[in-house]
Amino acid sequence: MIKVYGNKIFHLSDGKFSYAFYIEDGNLYHSYYGRALSIDGAHAEKSVLAGDGHKGNDWASFEIGEQGRGDYRIPSVVLRSSGMTATDFKYVSHKIIKKPDIGMPAMRGDAETLMVVLRDNAAHAELVLYYSVYDGALVRHAEVVNLSGEAVTLCVLDSACTELPMGEYDCVSIGGRWGQECVVDRSAVAPGIRKISSTRGFSSHQHNPFAAVVSKDCTEDSGEVYAVSLIYSGNFAIRLERDEKSQLRFNAGIELMEGGIMLAPGEKFVSPEAVSVYTCHGLGDMSRCYHRLFRKHLIDPRFADKIRPIVVNSWESVYFDFDESKILEFIDGAKGLGIDTVVLDDGWFGHRDCDNSSLGDWYVDKRKLPNGLKPLIDRCKSNGMKFGIWFEPEAISRDSDLYCAHPDWAIASDGRDAIEMRNQLVLDFSKPEAVDFIFKSMSKILGEYDISYVKWDANRYIADIPDTKKYIGCISGLYDLYRRLSEKFPDTLIEGCASGGGRFDPAILYYSPMIWASDDSDAVERTKIQYGLSLVYPLQTMSNHVSTCPNHQSGRLTPFATRGAVASLGCLGYELNIAKLDASERSQIKDQVEAYRRDAELIINGELYRLCNPLCDGAFCEQVTSADGKKAYVVFVRMLNTVNLPLKKIKLKGLREDALYTVKERNAVYTGAELMYAGIMPHAENDFGSEVLHVEMQR
Ligand code: DGJ
């Protein structure tokens, strides 16, 4: 619902949150964000929506933060024209419209949208703010148009500027490093400025484009949360400033870096969308809200809410070292286990025997696969499975035919040798001809062969970029390639990946309904990563594989059952040499796959409750419950055991108090209230032991 009172007070609400601002002297003052307010129209102009009379530029709450006019906090828009960065955007008009297409991944659906136009007549520029109301979120983006006859530089254009009243807050974010992505950080918002950002050309392993400002008393189940998630895969910045009065400004947007971006006369810049979620019911409720929103409005409807194929991937089995007979053996190994798709990972193209060559040469390496991919695909088919393949579309190796033909397509700064990471360079996707070439090369393989699944990898960050425009151009090229391939091969599922979870962001999810969460395939390590990811991303987006033992990254020995249980909380797959397993391991895989198929509908579409935090509880426990509260699937994993372990019950959530539930594994019946308020003792007392519980309401 969007209501406008007296042509100057704006109230946006989904019935659970309210967001309000008003116009005075042409300025847009922010007046309220929090629990829904039901406002009687007649009373609106005297209500909190109309503000509290607090107008000094230094402290007032604004819809935009500007520079040079006495507001010294972090700006949300900075435009440099004629050497000046001071702006004074004044209200011009507003309209309620259908949600516009912004030409990049964005929330889907016809949400009611408020468009507010502002103009700075001295800077000759227009600023347009967009607010779309979804059930559970306020989605914002902004545009700047250069109306002058000269080039201007846009230095900052945030998608959302959120003002919070004086208070003590914590900031919750997710980030880390390769192999340790999305670990949760919660720290106090101290006086001054804090920035969560990436300038790596990718949303990155280091920081995810998400942050939540929470009240000090916030837990999984209670307390206030103001969260933002940015639908963008490139450089971004989420900035927070706690001012001298302990008010908070909280901005999220694309990072335009030092030099900003030049706008020619008449040129427009459109920011990506920021999805803001408010709740007073804690971080668990915030997550369930993002999960519902992303399942319904972000993930491609062709795949959302559908069980993803169960794959076995060749990477950790054979790495680059394979030939036709090895892969045929691998495919035969997968036969009869219930696996849907065999994915051939890196190393099938050009002359790639290690990571230093062939990226860009997307044709089959006849040394390894003299008969092409056909025998592999035929063997998959005769074994009742499908075939998937790996690409790294944005990369180019110096040792490649593509580089010999087009050395200028590799990103390099003038006069310097381009730096290599993982022995490779980055293709300049701001060049349409480079994108077109890769589209044709990939289309040739996908058109010639029956391939139902693509793993889209990206193994290095962007560097050597002369200006922000090129960074943005590379991401636009990436989205363009994704769009064209998705249109041409609508039934092919594209799994996202960037050295693991280096680009696990909402914009990639728009095209890739699942993303490889980390190159760390150790189940125990994965509990931390999956826990962190679950803050924002639904389980149905996490690509999780059961890997071999000892694990290749950590060397850890983990029970097969625990590896299966952790991987089941998302899109189950396998990453081990399926041709070399013993009978017991094969039968465990068969059982895991069958069990997963029975539970998958619930896991993919259920409501997630985090019951233990692996970072501090010595255990990991997640529960997925059906929306009607009739069924739950619980996975518990013990970290290290201790002698005389103090045992703590796990308390389930989201059930019906008075209903009777069977806990299958215990052959016992409890009321919902017993399970939720008294709890149930987990049976997993050895190192890395686990337990899976199926809870079902009796008819
Ligand atoms: C990084 C990915 O995350 C791995 O799963 C694997 O595909 C390798 N790249 C292949 O080079």
XYZ file of C-alpha atoms in Angstrom, residues 103-105 230-234 272 394 429 435 456 472-486 503 505-508 510-511:
35
model
C 17.752 -3.428 -17.294
C 19.563 -5.625 -14.783
C 18.559 -8.336 -12.319
C 21.723 -5.423 -2.763
C 20.880 -7.116 -6.064
C 24.268 -6.629 -7.664
C 27.313 -8.797 -8.455
C 30.059 -6.198 -8.786
C 20.718 -1.614 -8.738
C 34.603 -14.448 -18.191
C 33.013 -8.090 -20.939
C 30.531 -11.277 -24.954
C 29.419 -21.276 -14.498
C 30.182 -1.603 -14.522
C 30.458 -2.580 -18.190
C 31.924 -5.973 -17.227
C 28.969 -6.705 -14.959
C 26.488 -5.550 -17.609
C 28.239 -7.870 -20.090
C 27.985 -10.717 -17.581
C 24.227 -10.160 -17.173
C 23.832 -9.870 -20.936
C 25.524 -13.231 -21.513
C 23.497 -14.865 -18.749
C 20.270 -13.471 -20.228
C 21.036 -14.566 -23.782
C 22.039 -18.071 -22.753
C 19.008 -18.441 -20.469
C 29.810 -14.329 -6.053
C 24.648 -12.708 -4.424
C 21.005 -11.982 -5.319
C 21.807 -10.902 -8.898
C 23.493 -14.215 -9.714
C 18.273 -14.162 -10.635
C 19.821 -16.375 -13.337
